[in-house]
């Protein structure tokens, strides 16, 4: 019957219900810092009152691909000691040249970093941390201001500037340790006045804004004259980011100079300076030569169109068709048109004759040939702008001359906002490094450049330290972590032991042990075993446990669990593939538009969904929802445009951002858009109904979850992140979206990225926010924070492995964590009312291990107890192992309980004081097993049945346990 239904649906016509226009409403407002601060206080309450605080997480990596580095601070006396700031992974310290690292900022409100500064001259290094990455990426999270540590990161003090959101640079005055200058680029998505340069002369107790340009122009960087402590340079940058458009420059961008220690500033990059004075003046980087501070280099992102970039006219480009008239098209050389069609992979049905006839008959316009090949990902690289330019001043910034003799095309592409750094060697004024997709080096004063990229160096560069005392020693920070060279970039090695991967998505299969799959920012799609613990042991056998499936920015993943071999995944803007892991093959699968249709709009993280009813069926969302019945080989649109229709800009908007299918009913589908609309179909796409009119408008739909317990129940996760609105928006409907109820009212002020319903306990939900993970045991009435071994990092995705009862957490900054949630799944209201409840334990399988006793290793089979209990009490706890009748005590384990769930993993040897009693009991009960001696005279429990007793505050409960014989190999 199911197969008949599937085949019939293939031929159903699509009849979209006529709907009223989406309701108009004010755009969301930015969240003030006071509300965020109150939210952090609410988070503290969610931690204190958490019944799940003891659910422990373990990090399973991966590490080798790392994540985006934004700053490096290296000890100038001993460069084996340095600090690394990761965009969304915290601050880490190494004292062994990057062999190992230790996080030092994990106990703060968030770990999203813009810049760090270190006073190495202090008796103990003083560290300043500016939160909020300034690169203005899609996943650049807003910070909460600036922090200071006087004890090398052991303790921290908040120092204000909480409304700045994104801090680009901290400068410590060499003349006075209490004088600090801070550059802030300001809010990412909304205008604000708290941007520019801020100065403190009292160690950060008070601040004065000394440079303010306007509400859309902040300061991205500050530089100090190495020989004059009163001279500073500040880089102003105008940028306006919206969800649908990014203005990367403006005439208010420029270079300012101060000669009074940052108190007043003067623009030095005006029309007569020699620097570009254009509307497209983007981000600027600066570097001062220490040997002669009059020599300054600048790298400029020039967003103006490049008049010289037109291709030779024997080749047609998509831009030619955008302004071409019908008459001009009909006069084209057929050979040129044919070459354009073939070079751009038009389907064979589009020939010279068919396309020409369609234009002649006005069936299509010439612009259709441009729209057909238009692609957000290629547009990101191919728009003909001037791009990166290098300038030099020999008079301390008064005048500038362009140095590069050839175009630096390919260094920034169109996204110069992501880069903008330059460094001049302390040894040679003509040795210059510039950072973009590649790290380039010049030895002739910026005239020509050569790439340093090679094995063990990742692309997309953001930080570089040049050893001032040893030529050739470089430490480089990029999207792939920390790379170190000792020979001027000829060779590199990776210092990537921290688990700081920036995951967008995670999924699992049903293999044993199961595999975890994840898509990472700029690091592709990887998969690896769930039983892996992040570490260095893989060096021994030379094979890293995680394997790469695809490159690019890794996006969503669906796994065909029928054989765990076919994987659907891809990279940004809807480029998806069907990957066969066994055959090591991949086939691109993507809906095709018809010539003349509106271009497809794919989200940066376009959603895909593999049907749970038939895993040959795959869904993918553009502005329409598409369905394939044959594993992605062919797609059919099963909806019209389910968005508000898009907005004019250079970023795809008006796209589907979430799709889901009911696990109960085939054909019940939900689709949500990045501009705030949600639709439902109950008949496989034949008709659609908009169900979001009563919800807050213009919010991105981050997740839709169709319940596995009630057919009409659906959850919606909305986000105002792209409006700088940080309120958590979480809703549930019990009637297919006809009415909605807000849940999660006690969640702190943190945007919610994802929600997951537990497959066993319908009252158990998990949500991941920009700063952590929360759980509810009452279906959203109250949420509790989960933070045991899990830092305050952005949680982008969650998945539950049903067989193993594992919650897999994909973080955007600290890679992947796993927690076993079996105890949580068994919780209910009855248990929550008990003073003490001990959960049933699985039978204990004896595990063989060698134990060293008196310089010799002996093989023992030890039982390991994994115990879970819930209690409303706290304090000392005793776990006892007794004979089944309770009359003989063999072992005691001391522990401490907290209110809520508690967990214990322990070996249970017979205590030495009970050894004689234990032996007598074995003899009296005619048990033939010979107990073996263990460390300190303890004996090991032999296979059999025992009584486990737990006591807290005089309250006792018992459970039977069974120890099994060792497994036979």
PDB file of C-alpha atoms in Angstrom, residues 418-605:
ATOM      1  CA  UNK A 418      36.450  38.520   6.257  1.00  0.00           C
ATOM      2  CA  UNK A 419      40.115  39.499   6.008  1.00  0.00           C
ATOM      3  CA  UNK A 420      41.974  42.834   5.927  1.00  0.00           C
ATOM      4  CA  UNK A 421      45.326  42.087   7.603  1.00  0.00           C
ATOM      5  CA  UNK A 422      48.895  43.001   6.601  1.00  0.00           C
ATOM      6  CA  UNK A 423      52.255  42.613   8.362  1.00  0.00           C
ATOM      7  CA  UNK A 424      55.710  43.999   7.655  1.00  0.00           C
ATOM      8  CA  UNK A 425      58.730  42.030   8.828  1.00  0.00           C
ATOM      9  CA  UNK A 426      60.648  43.559  11.759  1.00  0.00           C
ATOM     10  CA  UNK A 427      63.870  42.723   9.877  1.00  0.00           C
ATOM     11  CA  UNK A 428      63.185  44.144   6.421  1.00  0.00           C
ATOM     12  CA  UNK A 429      60.857  46.978   5.369  1.00  0.00           C
ATOM     13  CA  UNK A 430      60.396  45.326   1.982  1.00  0.00           C
ATOM     14  CA  UNK A 431      59.211  41.976   3.371  1.00  0.00           C
ATOM     15  CA  UNK A 432      55.432  42.088   3.618  1.00  0.00           C
ATOM     16  CA  UNK A 433      52.710  39.499   4.285  1.00  0.00           C
ATOM     17  CA  UNK A 434      49.052  39.919   3.339  1.00  0.00           C
ATOM     18  CA  UNK A 435      46.217  37.654   4.417  1.00  0.00           C
ATOM     19  CA  UNK A 436      43.166  36.499   2.557  1.00  0.00           C
ATOM     20  CA  UNK A 437      42.171  33.136   1.149  1.00  0.00           C
ATOM     21  CA  UNK A 438      45.921  32.620   0.900  1.00  0.00           C
ATOM     22  CA  UNK A 439      48.787  34.055   2.935  1.00  0.00           C
ATOM     23  CA  UNK A 440      50.959  35.926   0.439  1.00  0.00           C
ATOM     24  CA  UNK A 441      54.498  37.189   0.895  1.00  0.00           C
ATOM     25  CA  UNK A 442      56.379  39.995  -0.857  1.00  0.00           C
ATOM     26  CA  UNK A 443      60.111  40.633  -0.716  1.00  0.00           C
ATOM     27  CA  UNK A 444      60.076  43.714  -2.931  1.00  0.00           C
ATOM     28  CA  UNK A 445      58.037  46.171  -0.897  1.00  0.00           C
ATOM     29  CA  UNK A 446      54.624  44.916  -1.956  1.00  0.00           C
ATOM     30  CA  UNK A 447      55.153  45.027  -5.708  1.00  0.00           C
ATOM     31  CA  UNK A 448      54.804  41.292  -6.251  1.00  0.00           C
ATOM     32  CA  UNK A 449      53.585  38.515  -4.012  1.00  0.00           C
ATOM     33  CA  UNK A 450      54.067  34.771  -3.716  1.00  0.00           C
ATOM     34  CA  UNK A 451      51.863  32.315  -1.858  1.00  0.00           C
ATOM     35  CA  UNK A 452      53.120  30.649   1.302  1.00  0.00           C
ATOM     36  CA  UNK A 453      50.350  28.062   1.194  1.00  0.00           C
ATOM     37  CA  UNK A 454      51.528  24.483   1.238  1.00  0.00           C
ATOM     38  CA  UNK A 455      51.025  21.207   3.065  1.00  0.00           C
ATOM     39  CA  UNK A 456      49.812  21.627   6.648  1.00  0.00           C
ATOM     40  CA  UNK A 457      48.601  25.175   6.066  1.00  0.00           C
ATOM     41  CA  UNK A 458      44.913  25.904   5.840  1.00  0.00           C
ATOM     42  CA  UNK A 459      43.356  28.785   3.895  1.00  0.00           C
ATOM     43  CA  UNK A 460      41.478  31.924   5.021  1.00  0.00           C
ATOM     44  CA  UNK A 461      44.034  33.728   7.173  1.00  0.00           C
ATOM     45  CA  UNK A 462      43.354  36.092  10.076  1.00  0.00           C
ATOM     46  CA  UNK A 463      46.424  36.273  12.312  1.00  0.00           C
ATOM     47  CA  UNK A 464      50.205  36.188  11.942  1.00  0.00           C
ATOM     48  CA  UNK A 465      53.025  36.602  14.437  1.00  0.00           C
ATOM     49  CA  UNK A 466      56.534  37.215  13.131  1.00  0.00           C
ATOM     50  CA  UNK A 467      59.281  36.448  15.620  1.00  0.00           C
ATOM     51  CA  UNK A 468      61.243  39.696  16.074  1.00  0.00           C
ATOM     52  CA  UNK A 469      64.289  37.790  17.333  1.00  0.00           C
ATOM     53  CA  UNK A 470      64.532  34.864  14.941  1.00  0.00           C
ATOM     54  CA  UNK A 471      64.134  35.209  11.188  1.00  0.00           C
ATOM     55  CA  UNK A 472      61.792  32.725   9.583  1.00  0.00           C
ATOM     56  CA  UNK A 473      59.734  31.878  12.659  1.00  0.00           C
ATOM     57  CA  UNK A 474      56.026  32.452  11.920  1.00  0.00           C
ATOM     58  CA  UNK A 475      52.844  31.535  13.786  1.00  0.00           C
ATOM     59  CA  UNK A 476      49.755  31.740  11.604  1.00  0.00           C
ATOM     60  CA  UNK A 477      46.081  31.634  12.609  1.00  0.00           C
ATOM     61  CA  UNK A 478      43.424  30.793  10.032  1.00  0.00           C
ATOM     62  CA  UNK A 479      40.126  28.984   9.526  1.00  0.00           C
ATOM     63  CA  UNK A 480      41.973  25.712  10.110  1.00  0.00           C
ATOM     64  CA  UNK A 481      43.612  26.561  13.420  1.00  0.00           C
ATOM     65  CA  UNK A 482      47.263  27.317  14.194  1.00  0.00           C
ATOM     66  CA  UNK A 483      50.069  26.638  11.703  1.00  0.00           C
ATOM     67  CA  UNK A 484      53.742  27.187  12.587  1.00  0.00           C
ATOM     68  CA  UNK A 485      56.730  27.661  10.287  1.00  0.00           C
ATOM     69  CA  UNK A 486      60.435  28.008  11.068  1.00  0.00           C
ATOM     70  CA  UNK A 487      61.588  28.782   7.519  1.00  0.00           C
ATOM     71  CA  UNK A 488      59.572  31.823   6.408  1.00  0.00           C
ATOM     72  CA  UNK A 489      56.576  29.807   5.291  1.00  0.00           C
ATOM     73  CA  UNK A 490      58.350  27.225   3.170  1.00  0.00           C
ATOM     74  CA  UNK A 491      57.117  24.467   5.492  1.00  0.00           C
ATOM     75  CA  UNK A 492      54.413  24.355   8.169  1.00  0.00           C
ATOM     76  CA  UNK A 493      53.109  22.105  10.914  1.00  0.00           C
ATOM     77  CA  UNK A 494      49.676  22.117  12.502  1.00  0.00           C
ATOM     78  CA  UNK A 495      49.276  22.856  16.193  1.00  0.00           C
ATOM     79  CA  UNK A 496      45.684  21.628  16.293  1.00  0.00           C
ATOM     80  CA  UNK A 497      45.176  19.623  19.455  1.00  0.00           C
ATOM     81  CA  UNK A 498      42.242  21.702  20.821  1.00  0.00           C
ATOM     82  CA  UNK A 499      38.726  20.517  19.909  1.00  0.00           C
ATOM     83  CA  UNK A 500      37.564  23.804  18.425  1.00  0.00           C
ATOM     84  CA  UNK A 501      35.708  22.715  15.269  1.00  0.00           C
ATOM     85  CA  UNK A 502      32.861  24.964  14.138  1.00  0.00           C
ATOM     86  CA  UNK A 503      30.024  22.587  13.292  1.00  0.00           C
ATOM     87  CA  UNK A 504      26.866  23.668  11.517  1.00  0.00           C
ATOM     88  CA  UNK A 505      25.240  20.235  11.658  1.00  0.00           C
ATOM     89  CA  UNK A 506      25.578  16.714  13.052  1.00  0.00           C
ATOM     90  CA  UNK A 507      23.917  13.391  12.369  1.00  0.00           C
ATOM     91  CA  UNK A 508      24.438   9.706  13.202  1.00  0.00           C
ATOM     92  CA  UNK A 509      24.017   6.331  11.587  1.00  0.00           C
ATOM     93  CA  UNK A 510      23.057   2.921  13.010  1.00  0.00           C
ATOM     94  CA  UNK A 511      26.405   1.144  12.645  1.00  0.00           C
ATOM     95  CA  UNK A 512      28.087  -0.514  15.654  1.00  0.00           C
ATOM     96  CA  UNK A 513      29.720   1.541  17.011  1.00  0.00           C
ATOM     97  CA  UNK A 514      27.687   4.245  15.365  1.00  0.00           C
ATOM     98  CA  UNK A 515      29.346   6.999  13.363  1.00  0.00           C
ATOM     99  CA  UNK A 516      28.927  10.733  13.841  1.00  0.00           C
ATOM    100  CA  UNK A 517      28.722  12.981  10.782  1.00  0.00           C
ATOM    101  CA  UNK A 518      29.251  16.713  10.823  1.00  0.00           C
ATOM    102  CA  UNK A 519      29.477  19.727   8.530  1.00  0.00           C
ATOM    103  CA  UNK A 520      31.971  22.405   9.516  1.00  0.00           C
ATOM    104  CA  UNK A 521      32.552  26.050   8.701  1.00  0.00           C
ATOM    105  CA  UNK A 522      35.194  26.131   5.928  1.00  0.00           C
ATOM    106  CA  UNK A 523      36.315  22.598   6.773  1.00  0.00           C
ATOM    107  CA  UNK A 524      33.974  20.351   4.834  1.00  0.00           C
ATOM    108  CA  UNK A 525      32.034  17.287   5.977  1.00  0.00           C
ATOM    109  CA  UNK A 526      33.631  14.591   8.129  1.00  0.00           C
ATOM    110  CA  UNK A 527      32.537  11.424   9.882  1.00  0.00           C
ATOM    111  CA  UNK A 528      34.074   9.320  12.634  1.00  0.00           C
ATOM    112  CA  UNK A 529      33.372   6.709  15.316  1.00  0.00           C
ATOM    113  CA  UNK A 530      31.311   7.655  18.332  1.00  0.00           C
ATOM    114  CA  UNK A 531      33.623   5.772  20.701  1.00  0.00           C
ATOM    115  CA  UNK A 532      36.544   8.043  19.841  1.00  0.00           C
ATOM    116  CA  UNK A 533      37.926  10.292  22.568  1.00  0.00           C
ATOM    117  CA  UNK A 534      39.787  13.357  21.347  1.00  0.00           C
ATOM    118  CA  UNK A 535      43.496  12.851  21.895  1.00  0.00           C
ATOM    119  CA  UNK A 536      46.855  12.186  20.310  1.00  0.00           C
ATOM    120  CA  UNK A 537      46.794   8.379  20.326  1.00  0.00           C
ATOM    121  CA  UNK A 538      46.025   8.273  16.595  1.00  0.00           C
ATOM    122  CA  UNK A 539      49.588   9.393  15.877  1.00  0.00           C
ATOM    123  CA  UNK A 540      50.737   5.908  16.907  1.00  0.00           C
ATOM    124  CA  UNK A 541      48.951   4.074  14.109  1.00  0.00           C
ATOM    125  CA  UNK A 542      49.053   6.949  11.639  1.00  0.00           C
ATOM    126  CA  UNK A 543      45.340   6.972  10.862  1.00  0.00           C
ATOM    127  CA  UNK A 544      43.043   9.738  12.044  1.00  0.00           C
ATOM    128  CA  UNK A 545      39.666   8.321  13.164  1.00  0.00           C
ATOM    129  CA  UNK A 546      37.631  10.989  11.351  1.00  0.00           C
ATOM    130  CA  UNK A 547      37.435  10.878   7.548  1.00  0.00           C
ATOM    131  CA  UNK A 548      36.575  13.713   5.157  1.00  0.00           C
ATOM    132  CA  UNK A 549      33.587  13.249   2.854  1.00  0.00           C
ATOM    133  CA  UNK A 550      33.448  16.654   1.120  1.00  0.00           C
ATOM    134  CA  UNK A 551      35.097  20.068   1.141  1.00  0.00           C
ATOM    135  CA  UNK A 552      33.760  23.636   1.237  1.00  0.00           C
ATOM    136  CA  UNK A 553      31.600  24.837   4.103  1.00  0.00           C
ATOM    137  CA  UNK A 554      30.042  21.622   5.347  1.00  0.00           C
ATOM    138  CA  UNK A 555      26.260  21.725   5.589  1.00  0.00           C
ATOM    139  CA  UNK A 556      23.434  19.376   6.527  1.00  0.00           C
ATOM    140  CA  UNK A 557      23.740  15.593   6.444  1.00  0.00           C
ATOM    141  CA  UNK A 558      21.239  12.795   5.994  1.00  0.00           C
ATOM    142  CA  UNK A 559      22.235   9.123   6.239  1.00  0.00           C
ATOM    143  CA  UNK A 560      20.448   6.181   4.642  1.00  0.00           C
ATOM    144  CA  UNK A 561      20.465   3.870   7.659  1.00  0.00           C
ATOM    145  CA  UNK A 562      19.408   0.835   5.651  1.00  0.00           C
ATOM    146  CA  UNK A 563      23.103   0.176   5.070  1.00  0.00           C
ATOM    147  CA  UNK A 564      24.745   3.244   6.674  1.00  0.00           C
ATOM    148  CA  UNK A 565      26.686   3.709   3.439  1.00  0.00           C
ATOM    149  CA  UNK A 566      24.788   6.295   1.381  1.00  0.00           C
ATOM    150  CA  UNK A 567      25.166   9.827   2.726  1.00  0.00           C
ATOM    151  CA  UNK A 568      23.496  13.007   1.441  1.00  0.00           C
ATOM    152  CA  UNK A 569      25.471  16.120   2.220  1.00  0.00           C
ATOM    153  CA  UNK A 570      27.057  19.149   0.618  1.00  0.00           C
ATOM    154  CA  UNK A 571      28.336  22.664   0.893  1.00  0.00           C
ATOM    155  CA  UNK A 572      26.954  26.184   1.016  1.00  0.00           C
ATOM    156  CA  UNK A 573      23.991  27.474  -1.001  1.00  0.00           C
ATOM    157  CA  UNK A 574      22.379  24.131  -1.772  1.00  0.00           C
ATOM    158  CA  UNK A 575      25.211  22.231  -3.431  1.00  0.00           C
ATOM    159  CA  UNK A 576      24.365  18.699  -2.283  1.00  0.00           C
ATOM    160  CA  UNK A 577      25.751  15.314  -3.238  1.00  0.00           C
ATOM    161  CA  UNK A 578      24.900  11.658  -2.818  1.00  0.00           C
ATOM    162  CA  UNK A 579      28.042  10.041  -1.434  1.00  0.00           C
ATOM    163  CA  UNK A 580      28.738   6.319  -1.501  1.00  0.00           C
ATOM    164  CA  UNK A 581      31.285   5.687   1.252  1.00  0.00           C
ATOM    165  CA  UNK A 582      32.145   2.184   0.055  1.00  0.00           C
ATOM    166  CA  UNK A 583      32.659   3.064  -3.601  1.00  0.00           C
ATOM    167  CA  UNK A 584      34.153   6.457  -2.707  1.00  0.00           C
ATOM    168  CA  UNK A 585      31.929   8.130  -5.277  1.00  0.00           C
ATOM    169  CA  UNK A 586      29.842  11.273  -5.175  1.00  0.00           C
ATOM    170  CA  UNK A 587      27.114  12.589  -7.462  1.00  0.00           C
ATOM    171  CA  UNK A 588      25.793  16.139  -7.319  1.00  0.00           C
ATOM    172  CA  UNK A 589      22.047  16.191  -6.735  1.00  0.00           C
ATOM    173  CA  UNK A 590      20.275  19.498  -7.158  1.00  0.00           C
ATOM    174  CA  UNK A 591      16.907  20.694  -8.450  1.00  0.00           C
ATOM    175  CA  UNK A 592      17.080  22.252 -11.914  1.00  0.00           C
ATOM    176  CA  UNK A 593      15.102  25.300 -12.934  1.00  0.00           C
ATOM    177  CA  UNK A 594      13.594  25.768 -16.372  1.00  0.00           C
ATOM    178  CA  UNK A 595      14.973  28.491 -18.597  1.00  0.00           C
ATOM    179  CA  UNK A 596      12.827  31.545 -17.940  1.00  0.00           C
ATOM    180  CA  UNK A 597      11.941  30.617 -14.368  1.00  0.00           C
ATOM    181  CA  UNK A 598      12.955  32.816 -11.499  1.00  0.00           C
ATOM    182  CA  UNK A 599      16.405  31.821 -10.194  1.00  0.00           C
ATOM    183  CA  UNK A 600      16.379  29.363  -7.327  1.00  0.00           C
ATOM    184  CA  UNK A 601      17.298  30.892  -3.990  1.00  0.00           C
ATOM    185  CA  UNK A 602      19.188  28.560  -1.675  1.00  0.00           C
ATOM    186  CA  UNK A 603      20.013  29.423   1.909  1.00  0.00           C
ATOM    187  CA  UNK A 604      23.640  29.366   3.064  1.00  0.00           C
ATOM    188  CA  UNK A 605      22.617  26.206   4.922  1.00  0.00           C
TER     189      UNK A 605
END
